[in-house]
Phi, psi and omega in degrees: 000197251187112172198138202260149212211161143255128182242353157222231184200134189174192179295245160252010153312302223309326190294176193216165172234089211258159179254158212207139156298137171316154202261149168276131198271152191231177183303153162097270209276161185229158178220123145266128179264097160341105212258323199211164167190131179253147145327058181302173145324314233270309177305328224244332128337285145335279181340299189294343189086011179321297162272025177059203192086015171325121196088355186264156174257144200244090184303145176234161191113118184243330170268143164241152134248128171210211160249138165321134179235340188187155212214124158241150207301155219036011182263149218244052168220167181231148191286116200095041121324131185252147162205205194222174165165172176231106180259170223202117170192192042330332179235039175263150199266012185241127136245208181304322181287085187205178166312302179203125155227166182253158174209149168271155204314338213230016148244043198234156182216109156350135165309152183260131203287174196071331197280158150282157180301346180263340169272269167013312186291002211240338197276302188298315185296317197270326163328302150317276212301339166288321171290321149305332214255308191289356174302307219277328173299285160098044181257143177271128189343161191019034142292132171306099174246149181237102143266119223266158185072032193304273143037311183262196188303258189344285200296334161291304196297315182305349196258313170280347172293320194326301173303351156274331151276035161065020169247168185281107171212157183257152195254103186253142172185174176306149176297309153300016157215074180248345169314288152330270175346306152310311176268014165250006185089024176292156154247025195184142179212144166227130179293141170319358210239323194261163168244139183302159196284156230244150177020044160277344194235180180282316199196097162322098159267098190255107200284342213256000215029015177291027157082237173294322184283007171249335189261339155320336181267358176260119210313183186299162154064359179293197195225161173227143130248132198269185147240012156241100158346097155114352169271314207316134194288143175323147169275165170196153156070013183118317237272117151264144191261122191213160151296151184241136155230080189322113180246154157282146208202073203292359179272338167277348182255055110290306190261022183271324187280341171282316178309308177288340184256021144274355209088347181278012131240115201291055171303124167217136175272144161252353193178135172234153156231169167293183190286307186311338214251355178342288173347271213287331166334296219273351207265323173268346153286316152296356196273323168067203207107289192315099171269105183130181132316112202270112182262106151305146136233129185291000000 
């Protein structure tokens, strides 16, 4: 099979399209055949070396949507299931972008219905992490959150679970998508050009990484969450300050997948390529602009 890697670390020259044996499935575990798989930041990241492994070779990719191809003892799916999932590594030599990859049974989920496989390919890592991100803030109905980076994969989905947990939250984005925001539930929106009011909110998820000047907006003793471990700013003023360490977690991306086959989370593609075509993916990821998700397709 067909699985795109990396083996040195650089731009998108770097990717590869190496062929590889199909993974043999263990207890526990499912193979999927691969339908769809988006391109995140977190990849273009890998590529680069970001998370080390210099000289190893790096399977890249974490969401899949596909079909069950094989099923291992204890795992409680059955074969030609659509489902979704996510594997979560950095230095692993498989990832999503392939042919067939395995996960184990309990990071797997149902397609969320209606959706096609390149939007369904679009949900679990942003999806998981907003919601894992609003676990960790741990804010209460009619509390204040400000998410910066409203906009992107993450900070929209964190801006509509908010609005399902009742909280008041503002939308920091480009001016032009305050509009959008506003119909994803924000209730307050500031462009990005402007700076948030100094100790104004309960609690920050700063989806956009801007550090200090996101944590500048958080009262005394409120909370910040970033999404990348070890970027995060020194606390002050009370403030705790944490990280997301994204887990897969198929009972919660089940109810995300319900969620997504109501609308009320907003899968969106911006582009698809084959698989062969990985290359020119990342080329166009760097390039940014882009609202939705850049999806492989096999």
């Amino acid at each position: 099979m067909r699985a795109v890697t990396v083996s040195r670390f650089g731009g998108p020259e770097a990717v590869e399209i190496t062929e590889l044996p199909v993974p043999p499935v263990g207890a526990g575990q499912v193979r999927i055949k691969v339908a769809a798989a988006a391109l995140n930041p977190v990849d273009a990241a890998m590529r680069s070396g970001v998370f080390g492994g210099e000289g190893e070779r790096i399977g890249l990719g974490w969401d899949v949507a596909g079909t069950v191809h094989a099923v291992g003892d204890g795992a409680d799916w059955s074969v030609g299931d659509r489902v979704i999932g996510l594997a979560t590594g950095h230095r692993t030599p498989l990832g999503t972008h392939a042919d067939y990859v395995v996960l184990d049974a309990d990071a797997v989920a149902p397609a969320p219905a209606g959706l096609d496989d390149a939007h369904a390919a679009s949900l679990p890592l942003n999806t998981l992490s907003a919601a894992q991100s609003l676990d960790l803030l741990d804010l209460r109905e009619g509390q204040t959150l400000l998410v910066t980076g409203a906009a992107g994969g993450v900070g929209t989905h964190a801006v509509e679970l908010a609005r399902l947990r009742g909280l008041d939250v503002t939308a920091l984005a480009s001016a032009d998508d305050e509009e959008f925001l506003a119909s994803r539930g924000a209730d307050h929106f500031l462009a990005r050009t402007r700076t948030p009011g100094p100790a104004a909110f309960d609690g920050v998820l700063d989806a956009a990484g801007l550090g200090r000047a996101a944590l500048a907006a958080v009262r005394d003793g409120g909370t910040y969450i970033g999404l990348w471990p070890g970027r995060e700013p020194e606390t002050e003023r009370g403030i705790r300050v944490d990280a997301l360490d994204v887990r897969a977690d198929g009972a919660r991306l089940a109810e995300l997948s319900r969620h997504a086959g109501t609308g009320a989370l907003l899968a969106r593609v911006a582009r698809t390529y084959p698989l062969d075509e990985a290359g020119r993916a990342h080329a166009s990821l760097a390039d940014g602009g882009l609202r939705g998700r850049i999806v492989l397709v096999p």
